[in-house]
Amino acid sequence: MASSSSPFDCLIFDLDDTLYSSKIGIGEATRRNIEDFLVEKCGFAKSNASTLRSELLRTYGGTLAGLRALGYDVDADDYHSFVHGRLPYDLIKPDARLRGLLRSINQRKIIFTNSDGIHAMKVLDRLGIKDFFEQIICFETMNPSLTKSSTPDEFPIVLKPSLDAMNIAMDVAEVDPRRTLFFDDSVRNVAAGKAVGLQTALVGKTMRTKEADYAMEDVHNLVQVIPEIWYKGEDEQRLNRTRSDIESILTATPVGAVVSELLKTKDTAEKASKVALVYDVLNTLKPRGSSKVDLSL
C-alpha cells in the first residue's frame, strides 16, 4: 500500500516501447513478422501487407483482432508464436537503472499489455525486472473465452484501446482508477485510460496530450516528471536536484565517494532521484566512446 503522502496506490505499466526504448528494433521486427504472417499464412500480396497491417491496427486495435473479425480462422497461439517467436529478444538488455527505480517504488506495480503472456515474461526476464510486478494483465486475461469459439467472430478479441479492455484490467487488478497511474506509449491507449478515470502518463513523448496528465521521453525520467509517486506538495521541492548541483559535487569529489554517499541515503525517493541525476551527469561527463556508467542499487 502506498504512503498516505502519495496520490497513487498502484502503477500500471504498458510493456513494449514503454519499459524499453522503441528504438532498439523490437517494434520494427514485430511489424515485419506481422506482415510476413499476412503473406505466408493468410495469402495476402506482399505489396499490400504493410497497408493492411496498419489498417487492421487502426480499425480493430490489432492484426489478429481484425483478421478474426473479418472471418479468418486464425488461432491466437499460432499467431503469437509466429509473430513473437521470431523476435530478436537479445536486443533487450538488462536495465539496472530501471530495476533500481522500480525497487524504490512501494506501490503496487502491474503490467498491462496487449501481447501474450509468454512474450511478456520473456521481455520482463530480459530486462531483469520481472520480480517487481505482482500481476501481468495480457492478451489471455482479456480474452479468456477465445479458445471456446466455434466461429472466428463469436468472441470478438478485446484489446487496448477499447474501453472493455480498460475495464477488464481495472476489475482484474482491483484498483481505484482515481488513485491509479497508467503508463503507455500509445496516445490512443492513454486516452482510453483517461476515459475510464485513470491518471495517465504518456511515455516516449515530451509534450502532454489532452488526455495525458504527464509526459516523459523515457521511463527513466519518472522521478523528475512524477515525484509525487513518492511525495506530493511541499515535499516535491526536496526531490529537485539540478544537474549543475551534481556537477559541482563531482568536480570537487572523487566519483567513488559520491556514489558511496549516495548509497547511504535512507529515503528511497531521494535515493532514486539522486541515482537518476547522477547517472545522467556521469554519462554526460564520461569519455566519448566509453561504456555507460552502471549505478544499480
PDB file of C-alpha atoms in Angstrom:
ATOM      1  CA  MET A   1       0.000   0.000   0.000  1.00  0.00           C
ATOM      2  CA  ALA A   2       1.289   3.464  -0.880  1.00  0.00           C
ATOM      3  CA  SER A   3       2.195   6.065   1.689  1.00  0.00           C
ATOM      4  CA  SER A   4      -0.630   8.459   2.550  1.00  0.00           C
ATOM      5  CA  SER A   5       1.544  11.263   1.185  1.00  0.00           C
ATOM      6  CA  SER A   6       1.299   9.877  -2.356  1.00  0.00           C
ATOM      7  CA  PRO A   7      -1.795  10.275  -4.564  1.00  0.00           C
ATOM      8  CA  PHE A   8      -1.184   6.837  -6.118  1.00  0.00           C
ATOM      9  CA  ASP A   9      -1.832   3.374  -4.692  1.00  0.00           C
ATOM     10  CA  CYS A  10      -0.990   1.477  -7.872  1.00  0.00           C
ATOM     11  CA  LEU A  11       1.101   1.952 -11.023  1.00  0.00           C
ATOM     12  CA  ILE A  12       0.056   0.123 -14.201  1.00  0.00           C
ATOM     13  CA  PHE A  13       2.659  -0.100 -16.972  1.00  0.00           C
ATOM     14  CA  ASP A  14       2.339  -0.994 -20.615  1.00  0.00           C
ATOM     15  CA  LEU A  15       5.245  -3.196 -21.707  1.00  0.00           C
ATOM     16  CA  ASP A  16       6.583  -2.848 -25.249  1.00  0.00           C
ATOM     17  CA  ASP A  17       8.047   0.564 -26.150  1.00  0.00           C
ATOM     18  CA  THR A  18       7.213   1.732 -22.621  1.00  0.00           C
ATOM     19  CA  LEU A  19       9.576  -0.172 -20.319  1.00  0.00           C
ATOM     20  CA  TYR A  20      12.238  -0.337 -23.016  1.00  0.00           C
ATOM     21  CA  SER A  21      13.095   2.047 -25.850  1.00  0.00           C
ATOM     22  CA  SER A  22      11.159   1.916 -29.102  1.00  0.00           C
ATOM     23  CA  LYS A  23      14.479   2.485 -30.880  1.00  0.00           C
ATOM     24  CA  ILE A  24      16.103  -0.886 -30.154  1.00  0.00           C
ATOM     25  CA  GLY A  25      14.366  -2.676 -33.040  1.00  0.00           C
ATOM     26  CA  ILE A  26      11.796  -4.936 -31.373  1.00  0.00           C
ATOM     27  CA  GLY A  27       8.844  -2.949 -32.673  1.00  0.00           C
ATOM     28  CA  GLU A  28      10.217  -2.932 -36.192  1.00  0.00           C
ATOM     29  CA  ALA A  29      10.816  -6.696 -36.068  1.00  0.00           C
ATOM     30  CA  THR A  30       7.276  -7.248 -34.760  1.00  0.00           C
ATOM     31  CA  ARG A  31       5.743  -5.268 -37.611  1.00  0.00           C
ATOM     32  CA  ARG A  32       7.834  -7.201 -40.119  1.00  0.00           C
ATOM     33  CA  ASN A  33       6.738 -10.531 -38.619  1.00  0.00           C
ATOM     34  CA  ILE A  34       3.075  -9.492 -38.736  1.00  0.00           C
ATOM     35  CA  GLU A  35       3.397  -8.601 -42.401  1.00  0.00           C
ATOM     36  CA  ASP A  36       5.091 -11.948 -43.073  1.00  0.00           C
ATOM     37  CA  PHE A  37       2.170 -13.677 -41.319  1.00  0.00           C
ATOM     38  CA  LEU A  38      -0.332 -11.879 -43.549  1.00  0.00           C
ATOM     39  CA  VAL A  39       1.559 -13.043 -46.627  1.00  0.00           C
ATOM     40  CA  GLU A  40       2.587 -16.575 -45.616  1.00  0.00           C
ATOM     41  CA  LYS A  41      -0.423 -17.667 -43.543  1.00  0.00           C
ATOM     42  CA  CYS A  42      -3.304 -15.611 -44.966  1.00  0.00           C
ATOM     43  CA  GLY A  43      -2.314 -15.317 -48.617  1.00  0.00           C
ATOM     44  CA  PHE A  44      -2.235 -11.531 -48.951  1.00  0.00           C
ATOM     45  CA  ALA A  45       0.043  -9.913 -51.502  1.00  0.00           C
ATOM     46  CA  LYS A  46       3.354  -8.744 -50.062  1.00  0.00           C
ATOM     47  CA  SER A  47       2.827  -5.324 -51.634  1.00  0.00           C
ATOM     48  CA  ASN A  48      -0.354  -4.849 -49.576  1.00  0.00           C
ATOM     49  CA  ALA A  49       0.844  -6.286 -46.264  1.00  0.00           C
ATOM     50  CA  SER A  50       2.115  -3.083 -44.658  1.00  0.00           C
ATOM     51  CA  THR A  51      -1.009  -1.094 -45.526  1.00  0.00           C
ATOM     52  CA  LEU A  52      -3.279  -3.912 -44.359  1.00  0.00           C
ATOM     53  CA  ARG A  53      -1.433  -4.255 -41.052  1.00  0.00           C
ATOM     54  CA  SER A  54      -1.783  -0.522 -40.373  1.00  0.00           C
ATOM     55  CA  GLU A  55      -5.470  -0.512 -41.290  1.00  0.00           C
ATOM     56  CA  LEU A  56      -6.283  -3.514 -39.096  1.00  0.00           C
ATOM     57  CA  LEU A  57      -4.451  -1.874 -36.189  1.00  0.00           C
ATOM     58  CA  ARG A  58      -6.316   1.402 -36.649  1.00  0.00           C
ATOM     59  CA  THR A  59      -9.748  -0.204 -37.068  1.00  0.00           C
ATOM     60  CA  TYR A  60      -9.643  -3.207 -34.735  1.00  0.00           C
ATOM     61  CA  GLY A  61      -6.789  -2.469 -32.328  1.00  0.00           C
ATOM     62  CA  GLY A  62      -4.583  -5.240 -33.724  1.00  0.00           C
ATOM     63  CA  THR A  63      -3.968  -7.510 -36.704  1.00  0.00           C
ATOM     64  CA  LEU A  64      -5.233 -10.685 -35.050  1.00  0.00           C
ATOM     65  CA  ALA A  65      -8.410  -8.945 -33.868  1.00  0.00           C
ATOM     66  CA  GLY A  66      -9.026  -7.602 -37.356  1.00  0.00           C
ATOM     67  CA  LEU A  67      -8.432 -10.896 -39.131  1.00  0.00           C
ATOM     68  CA  ARG A  68     -10.830 -12.783 -36.875  1.00  0.00           C
ATOM     69  CA  ALA A  69     -13.449 -10.035 -37.136  1.00  0.00           C
ATOM     70  CA  LEU A  70     -13.244 -10.381 -40.923  1.00  0.00           C
ATOM     71  CA  GLY A  71     -13.815 -14.143 -40.686  1.00  0.00           C
ATOM     72  CA  TYR A  72     -10.275 -15.518 -40.861  1.00  0.00           C
ATOM     73  CA  ASP A  73      -9.986 -18.529 -38.548  1.00  0.00           C
ATOM     74  CA  VAL A  74      -6.601 -17.613 -37.096  1.00  0.00           C
ATOM     75  CA  ASP A  75      -5.553 -19.402 -33.913  1.00  0.00           C
ATOM     76  CA  ALA A  76      -4.271 -16.893 -31.358  1.00  0.00           C
ATOM     77  CA  ASP A  77      -1.461 -19.143 -30.105  1.00  0.00           C
ATOM     78  CA  ASP A  78      -0.275 -19.807 -33.661  1.00  0.00           C
ATOM     79  CA  TYR A  79      -0.332 -16.088 -34.418  1.00  0.00           C
ATOM     80  CA  HIS A  80       1.628 -15.124 -31.310  1.00  0.00           C
ATOM     81  CA  SER A  81       4.109 -17.948 -31.836  1.00  0.00           C
ATOM     82  CA  PHE A  82       4.775 -16.743 -35.374  1.00  0.00           C
ATOM     83  CA  VAL A  83       4.936 -13.021 -34.588  1.00  0.00           C
ATOM     84  CA  HIS A  84       6.806 -13.145 -31.269  1.00  0.00           C
ATOM     85  CA  GLY A  85       8.665 -16.446 -31.652  1.00  0.00           C
ATOM     86  CA  ARG A  86      10.945 -14.879 -34.256  1.00  0.00           C
ATOM     87  CA  LEU A  87      11.770 -11.716 -32.330  1.00  0.00           C
ATOM     88  CA  PRO A  88      15.418 -10.857 -31.609  1.00  0.00           C
ATOM     89  CA  TYR A  89      14.983 -10.785 -27.830  1.00  0.00           C
ATOM     90  CA  ASP A  90      18.746 -10.434 -27.410  1.00  0.00           C
ATOM     91  CA  LEU A  91      18.271  -6.764 -28.344  1.00  0.00           C
ATOM     92  CA  ILE A  92      16.621  -6.254 -24.942  1.00  0.00           C
ATOM     93  CA  LYS A  93      19.331  -5.815 -22.320  1.00  0.00           C
ATOM     94  CA  PRO A  94      19.118  -5.952 -18.510  1.00  0.00           C
ATOM     95  CA  ASP A  95      18.238  -2.481 -17.244  1.00  0.00           C
ATOM     96  CA  ALA A  96      19.890  -1.940 -13.857  1.00  0.00           C
ATOM     97  CA  ARG A  97      18.787   1.669 -13.741  1.00  0.00           C
ATOM     98  CA  LEU A  98      15.118   0.767 -14.251  1.00  0.00           C
ATOM     99  CA  ARG A  99      15.487  -2.012 -11.694  1.00  0.00           C
ATOM    100  CA  GLY A 100      16.749   0.461  -9.110  1.00  0.00           C
ATOM    101  CA  LEU A 101      13.919   2.847  -9.898  1.00  0.00           C
ATOM    102  CA  LEU A 102      11.224   0.174  -9.559  1.00  0.00           C
ATOM    103  CA  ARG A 103      12.764  -1.013  -6.296  1.00  0.00           C
ATOM    104  CA  SER A 104      12.289   2.466  -4.832  1.00  0.00           C
ATOM    105  CA  ILE A 105       8.538   2.476  -5.554  1.00  0.00           C
ATOM    106  CA  ASN A 106       6.468   0.975  -2.746  1.00  0.00           C
ATOM    107  CA  GLN A 107       3.123   0.999  -4.544  1.00  0.00           C
ATOM    108  CA  ARG A 108       1.641  -1.992  -6.325  1.00  0.00           C
ATOM    109  CA  LYS A 109       3.061  -2.398  -9.831  1.00  0.00           C
ATOM    110  CA  ILE A 110       1.210  -4.208 -12.631  1.00  0.00           C
ATOM    111  CA  ILE A 111       1.900  -4.915 -16.319  1.00  0.00           C
ATOM    112  CA  PHE A 112      -0.949  -4.313 -18.788  1.00  0.00           C
ATOM    113  CA  THR A 113      -0.114  -5.376 -22.345  1.00  0.00           C
ATOM    114  CA  ASN A 114      -1.943  -6.459 -25.492  1.00  0.00           C
ATOM    115  CA  SER A 115       0.757  -9.073 -26.031  1.00  0.00           C
ATOM    116  CA  ASP A 116       0.508 -12.696 -24.965  1.00  0.00           C
ATOM    117  CA  GLY A 117       1.799 -13.822 -21.593  1.00  0.00           C
ATOM    118  CA  ILE A 118       4.786 -15.764 -22.959  1.00  0.00           C
ATOM    119  CA  HIS A 119       6.098 -12.666 -24.720  1.00  0.00           C
ATOM    120  CA  ALA A 120       5.525 -10.509 -21.631  1.00  0.00           C
ATOM    121  CA  MET A 121       7.507 -12.895 -19.430  1.00  0.00           C
ATOM    122  CA  LYS A 122      10.386 -13.036 -21.916  1.00  0.00           C
ATOM    123  CA  VAL A 123      10.634  -9.236 -22.062  1.00  0.00           C
ATOM    124  CA  LEU A 124      10.498  -8.814 -18.288  1.00  0.00           C
ATOM    125  CA  ASP A 125      13.118 -11.547 -17.862  1.00  0.00           C
ATOM    126  CA  ARG A 126      15.405  -9.873 -20.393  1.00  0.00           C
ATOM    127  CA  LEU A 127      15.055  -6.516 -18.621  1.00  0.00           C
ATOM    128  CA  GLY A 128      15.668  -8.161 -15.242  1.00  0.00           C
ATOM    129  CA  ILE A 129      12.559  -6.633 -13.634  1.00  0.00           C
ATOM    130  CA  LYS A 130      10.003  -9.469 -13.532  1.00  0.00           C
ATOM    131  CA  ASP A 131      10.116  -9.725  -9.742  1.00  0.00           C
ATOM    132  CA  PHE A 132       8.812  -6.170  -9.244  1.00  0.00           C
ATOM    133  CA  PHE A 133       5.365  -6.812 -10.765  1.00  0.00           C
ATOM    134  CA  GLU A 134       2.669  -8.596  -8.844  1.00  0.00           C
ATOM    135  CA  GLN A 135       0.471  -9.220 -11.882  1.00  0.00           C
ATOM    136  CA  ILE A 136       0.568  -9.382 -15.694  1.00  0.00           C
ATOM    137  CA  ILE A 137      -2.654  -8.483 -17.457  1.00  0.00           C
ATOM    138  CA  CYS A 138      -2.213  -9.660 -21.040  1.00  0.00           C
ATOM    139  CA  PHE A 139      -3.988 -10.986 -24.150  1.00  0.00           C
ATOM    140  CA  GLU A 140      -5.150 -14.148 -22.380  1.00  0.00           C
ATOM    141  CA  THR A 141      -6.544 -12.158 -19.449  1.00  0.00           C
ATOM    142  CA  MET A 142      -8.717 -10.047 -21.743  1.00  0.00           C
ATOM    143  CA  ASN A 143      -9.808 -12.946 -23.969  1.00  0.00           C
ATOM    144  CA  PRO A 144     -10.424 -15.974 -21.725  1.00  0.00           C
ATOM    145  CA  SER A 145     -13.188 -17.467 -23.885  1.00  0.00           C
ATOM    146  CA  LEU A 146     -11.420 -17.290 -27.243  1.00  0.00           C
ATOM    147  CA  THR A 147     -10.466 -20.977 -27.309  1.00  0.00           C
ATOM    148  CA  LYS A 148     -14.155 -21.920 -26.908  1.00  0.00           C
ATOM    149  CA  SER A 149     -15.318 -20.070 -30.021  1.00  0.00           C
ATOM    150  CA  SER A 150     -16.913 -22.099 -32.831  1.00  0.00           C
ATOM    151  CA  THR A 151     -16.508 -19.293 -35.384  1.00  0.00           C
ATOM    152  CA  PRO A 152     -13.813 -16.583 -35.651  1.00  0.00           C
ATOM    153  CA  ASP A 153     -16.243 -13.776 -34.857  1.00  0.00           C
ATOM    154  CA  GLU A 154     -18.119 -15.469 -31.993  1.00  0.00           C
ATOM    155  CA  PHE A 155     -15.964 -13.802 -29.344  1.00  0.00           C
ATOM    156  CA  PRO A 156     -14.549 -10.525 -30.680  1.00  0.00           C
ATOM    157  CA  ILE A 157     -10.988 -10.003 -29.472  1.00  0.00           C
ATOM    158  CA  VAL A 158     -10.638  -7.388 -26.740  1.00  0.00           C
ATOM    159  CA  LEU A 159      -7.515  -5.202 -26.732  1.00  0.00           C
ATOM    160  CA  LYS A 160      -6.411  -1.738 -25.700  1.00  0.00           C
ATOM    161  CA  PRO A 161      -7.565   0.909 -26.528  1.00  0.00           C
ATOM    162  CA  SER A 162     -11.109  -0.436 -26.183  1.00  0.00           C
ATOM    163  CA  LEU A 163     -12.936   0.613 -23.040  1.00  0.00           C
ATOM    164  CA  ASP A 164     -13.832  -3.045 -22.466  1.00  0.00           C
ATOM    165  CA  ALA A 165     -10.114  -3.834 -22.183  1.00  0.00           C
ATOM    166  CA  MET A 166      -9.542  -0.971 -19.764  1.00  0.00           C
ATOM    167  CA  ASN A 167     -12.446  -2.045 -17.562  1.00  0.00           C
ATOM    168  CA  ILE A 168     -11.320  -5.668 -17.560  1.00  0.00           C
ATOM    169  CA  ALA A 169      -7.863  -4.575 -16.437  1.00  0.00           C
ATOM    170  CA  MET A 170      -9.227  -2.462 -13.592  1.00  0.00           C
ATOM    171  CA  ASP A 171     -11.532  -5.260 -12.443  1.00  0.00           C
ATOM    172  CA  VAL A 172      -8.767  -7.864 -12.523  1.00  0.00           C
ATOM    173  CA  ALA A 173      -6.300  -5.567 -10.757  1.00  0.00           C
ATOM    174  CA  GLU A 174      -8.946  -4.423  -8.245  1.00  0.00           C
ATOM    175  CA  VAL A 175      -7.844  -0.798  -8.328  1.00  0.00           C
ATOM    176  CA  ASP A 176      -9.422   2.567  -7.707  1.00  0.00           C
ATOM    177  CA  PRO A 177      -8.828   4.391 -11.020  1.00  0.00           C
ATOM    178  CA  ARG A 178      -8.639   7.747  -9.261  1.00  0.00           C
ATOM    179  CA  ARG A 179      -5.568   6.526  -7.347  1.00  0.00           C
ATOM    180  CA  THR A 180      -4.002   4.524 -10.169  1.00  0.00           C
ATOM    181  CA  LEU A 181      -1.351   5.821 -12.576  1.00  0.00           C
ATOM    182  CA  PHE A 182      -1.345   4.263 -16.061  1.00  0.00           C
ATOM    183  CA  PHE A 183       1.736   4.426 -18.314  1.00  0.00           C
ATOM    184  CA  ASP A 184       1.587   3.782 -22.064  1.00  0.00           C
ATOM    185  CA  ASP A 185       3.411   4.886 -25.217  1.00  0.00           C
ATOM    186  CA  SER A 186       0.175   4.989 -27.272  1.00  0.00           C
ATOM    187  CA  VAL A 187      -1.822   8.215 -27.382  1.00  0.00           C
ATOM    188  CA  ARG A 188      -4.992   6.197 -28.045  1.00  0.00           C
ATOM    189  CA  ASN A 189      -4.374   3.908 -25.075  1.00  0.00           C
ATOM    190  CA  VAL A 190      -3.689   6.859 -22.791  1.00  0.00           C
ATOM    191  CA  ALA A 191      -6.942   8.482 -23.955  1.00  0.00           C
ATOM    192  CA  ALA A 192      -8.806   5.260 -23.158  1.00  0.00           C
ATOM    193  CA  GLY A 193      -7.229   5.188 -19.710  1.00  0.00           C
ATOM    194  CA  LYS A 194      -8.336   8.751 -19.030  1.00  0.00           C
ATOM    195  CA  ALA A 195     -11.861   7.900 -20.257  1.00  0.00           C
ATOM    196  CA  VAL A 196     -12.242   5.269 -17.511  1.00  0.00           C
ATOM    197  CA  GLY A 197     -10.904   7.600 -14.826  1.00  0.00           C
ATOM    198  CA  LEU A 198      -7.239   6.595 -14.575  1.00  0.00           C
ATOM    199  CA  GLN A 199      -4.414   9.037 -14.007  1.00  0.00           C
ATOM    200  CA  THR A 200      -2.297   8.854 -17.146  1.00  0.00           C
ATOM    201  CA  ALA A 201       1.319   9.182 -18.267  1.00  0.00           C
ATOM    202  CA  LEU A 202       2.406   9.215 -21.919  1.00  0.00           C
ATOM    203  CA  VAL A 203       5.825   7.623 -22.436  1.00  0.00           C
ATOM    204  CA  GLY A 204       8.083   8.438 -25.378  1.00  0.00           C
ATOM    205  CA  LYS A 205       6.821  11.991 -25.822  1.00  0.00           C
ATOM    206  CA  THR A 206       7.924  15.279 -24.304  1.00  0.00           C
ATOM    207  CA  MET A 207       4.585  17.071 -24.770  1.00  0.00           C
ATOM    208  CA  ARG A 208       1.408  16.089 -22.973  1.00  0.00           C
ATOM    209  CA  THR A 209      -1.732  15.327 -24.945  1.00  0.00           C
ATOM    210  CA  LYS A 210      -5.153  16.461 -23.739  1.00  0.00           C
ATOM    211  CA  GLU A 211      -5.748  13.099 -22.049  1.00  0.00           C
ATOM    212  CA  ALA A 212      -2.265  12.703 -20.536  1.00  0.00           C
ATOM    213  CA  ASP A 213      -1.662  14.051 -17.038  1.00  0.00           C
ATOM    214  CA  TYR A 214       2.092  13.576 -17.520  1.00  0.00           C
ATOM    215  CA  ALA A 215       4.501  13.030 -20.405  1.00  0.00           C
ATOM    216  CA  MET A 216       8.072  11.757 -20.360  1.00  0.00           C
ATOM    217  CA  GLU A 217      10.539  10.998 -23.105  1.00  0.00           C
ATOM    218  CA  ASP A 218      11.775   7.936 -21.266  1.00  0.00           C
ATOM    219  CA  VAL A 219      10.505   5.867 -18.324  1.00  0.00           C
ATOM    220  CA  HIS A 220      13.831   6.557 -16.597  1.00  0.00           C
ATOM    221  CA  ASN A 221      12.673  10.179 -16.176  1.00  0.00           C
ATOM    222  CA  LEU A 222       9.991   9.068 -13.737  1.00  0.00           C
ATOM    223  CA  VAL A 223      11.451  10.741 -10.645  1.00  0.00           C
ATOM    224  CA  GLN A 224      11.867  14.098 -12.340  1.00  0.00           C
ATOM    225  CA  VAL A 225       8.442  14.078 -14.043  1.00  0.00           C
ATOM    226  CA  ILE A 226       6.248  12.487 -11.351  1.00  0.00           C
ATOM    227  CA  PRO A 227       7.939  12.924  -7.947  1.00  0.00           C
ATOM    228  CA  GLU A 228       4.539  12.734  -6.279  1.00  0.00           C
ATOM    229  CA  ILE A 229       4.726   8.956  -6.674  1.00  0.00           C
ATOM    230  CA  TRP A 230       6.837   9.274  -3.530  1.00  0.00           C
ATOM    231  CA  TYR A 231       5.671  12.636  -2.190  1.00  0.00           C
ATOM    232  CA  LYS A 232       3.329  15.473  -3.012  1.00  0.00           C
ATOM    233  CA  GLY A 233       3.064  19.194  -2.425  1.00  0.00           C
ATOM    234  CA  GLU A 234       5.813  20.732  -0.320  1.00  0.00           C
ATOM    235  CA  ASP A 235       7.844  17.505  -0.260  1.00  0.00           C
ATOM    236  CA  GLU A 236       8.348  17.734  -4.012  1.00  0.00           C
ATOM    237  CA  GLN A 237      10.871  20.524  -3.668  1.00  0.00           C
ATOM    238  CA  ARG A 238      13.462  18.351  -1.978  1.00  0.00           C
ATOM    239  CA  LEU A 239      13.419  15.896  -4.869  1.00  0.00           C
ATOM    240  CA  ASN A 240      14.609  18.536  -7.322  1.00  0.00           C
ATOM    241  CA  ARG A 241      18.370  18.229  -7.752  1.00  0.00           C
ATOM    242  CA  THR A 242      19.706  20.231 -10.665  1.00  0.00           C
ATOM    243  CA  ARG A 243      22.389  18.953 -12.967  1.00  0.00           C
ATOM    244  CA  SER A 244      24.624  21.886 -12.040  1.00  0.00           C
ATOM    245  CA  ASP A 245      24.416  20.955  -8.353  1.00  0.00           C
ATOM    246  CA  ILE A 246      25.534  17.414  -9.046  1.00  0.00           C
ATOM    247  CA  GLU A 247      28.250  18.582 -11.455  1.00  0.00           C
ATOM    248  CA  SER A 248      29.701  20.877  -8.802  1.00  0.00           C
ATOM    249  CA  ILE A 249      29.915  17.936  -6.394  1.00  0.00           C
ATOM    250  CA  LEU A 250      31.562  15.747  -8.990  1.00  0.00           C
ATOM    251  CA  THR A 251      34.236  18.341  -9.775  1.00  0.00           C
ATOM    252  CA  ALA A 252      35.209  18.560  -6.106  1.00  0.00           C
ATOM    253  CA  THR A 253      34.801  14.949  -5.039  1.00  0.00           C
ATOM    254  CA  PRO A 254      36.043  11.610  -6.441  1.00  0.00           C
ATOM    255  CA  VAL A 255      33.234   9.737  -8.153  1.00  0.00           C
ATOM    256  CA  GLY A 256      33.619   6.776  -5.798  1.00  0.00           C
ATOM    257  CA  ALA A 257      32.999   8.996  -2.785  1.00  0.00           C
ATOM    258  CA  VAL A 258      29.888  10.494  -4.376  1.00  0.00           C
ATOM    259  CA  VAL A 259      28.437   7.068  -5.063  1.00  0.00           C
ATOM    260  CA  SER A 260      29.367   5.940  -1.551  1.00  0.00           C
ATOM    261  CA  GLU A 261      27.462   8.863  -0.046  1.00  0.00           C
ATOM    262  CA  LEU A 262      24.573   8.181  -2.409  1.00  0.00           C
ATOM    263  CA  LEU A 263      24.207   4.631  -1.183  1.00  0.00           C
ATOM    264  CA  LYS A 264      23.982   5.845   2.431  1.00  0.00           C
ATOM    265  CA  THR A 265      20.769   7.710   1.639  1.00  0.00           C
ATOM    266  CA  LYS A 266      17.930   6.103   3.603  1.00  0.00           C
ATOM    267  CA  ASP A 267      14.997   7.780   1.862  1.00  0.00           C
ATOM    268  CA  THR A 268      14.091   5.645  -1.180  1.00  0.00           C
ATOM    269  CA  ALA A 269      12.588   8.505  -3.183  1.00  0.00           C
ATOM    270  CA  GLU A 270      15.571  10.765  -2.576  1.00  0.00           C
ATOM    271  CA  LYS A 271      17.903   7.918  -3.446  1.00  0.00           C
ATOM    272  CA  ALA A 272      16.037   7.241  -6.703  1.00  0.00           C
ATOM    273  CA  SER A 273      16.190  10.919  -7.602  1.00  0.00           C
ATOM    274  CA  LYS A 274      19.928  11.079  -6.902  1.00  0.00           C
ATOM    275  CA  VAL A 275      20.607   7.884  -8.841  1.00  0.00           C
ATOM    276  CA  ALA A 276      18.770   9.161 -11.912  1.00  0.00           C
ATOM    277  CA  LEU A 277      20.508  12.521 -11.940  1.00  0.00           C
ATOM    278  CA  VAL A 278      23.994  11.272 -11.068  1.00  0.00           C
ATOM    279  CA  TYR A 279      23.617   8.617 -13.762  1.00  0.00           C
ATOM    280  CA  ASP A 280      22.780  11.293 -16.341  1.00  0.00           C
ATOM    281  CA  VAL A 281      25.660  13.512 -15.282  1.00  0.00           C
ATOM    282  CA  LEU A 282      28.244  10.725 -15.170  1.00  0.00           C
ATOM    283  CA  ASN A 283      27.273   9.553 -18.613  1.00  0.00           C
ATOM    284  CA  THR A 284      27.459  13.106 -19.920  1.00  0.00           C
ATOM    285  CA  LEU A 285      30.930  13.630 -18.484  1.00  0.00           C
ATOM    286  CA  LYS A 286      32.395  10.212 -19.357  1.00  0.00           C
ATOM    287  CA  PRO A 287      34.977   9.990 -22.175  1.00  0.00           C
ATOM    288  CA  ARG A 288      33.489   9.627 -25.629  1.00  0.00           C
ATOM    289  CA  GLY A 289      33.234   6.019 -26.749  1.00  0.00           C
ATOM    290  CA  SER A 290      33.442   4.531 -23.258  1.00  0.00           C
ATOM    291  CA  SER A 291      30.758   2.290 -21.779  1.00  0.00           C
ATOM    292  CA  LYS A 292      27.770   3.687 -19.907  1.00  0.00           C
ATOM    293  CA  VAL A 293      28.053   4.046 -16.153  1.00  0.00           C
ATOM    294  CA  ASP A 294      26.055   1.480 -14.138  1.00  0.00           C
ATOM    295  CA  LEU A 295      24.552   2.757 -10.874  1.00  0.00           C
ATOM    296  CA  SER A 296      22.298  -0.157  -9.988  1.00  0.00           C
ATOM    297  CA  LEU A 297      21.227  -0.264  -6.329  1.00  0.00           C
TER     298      LEU A 297
END
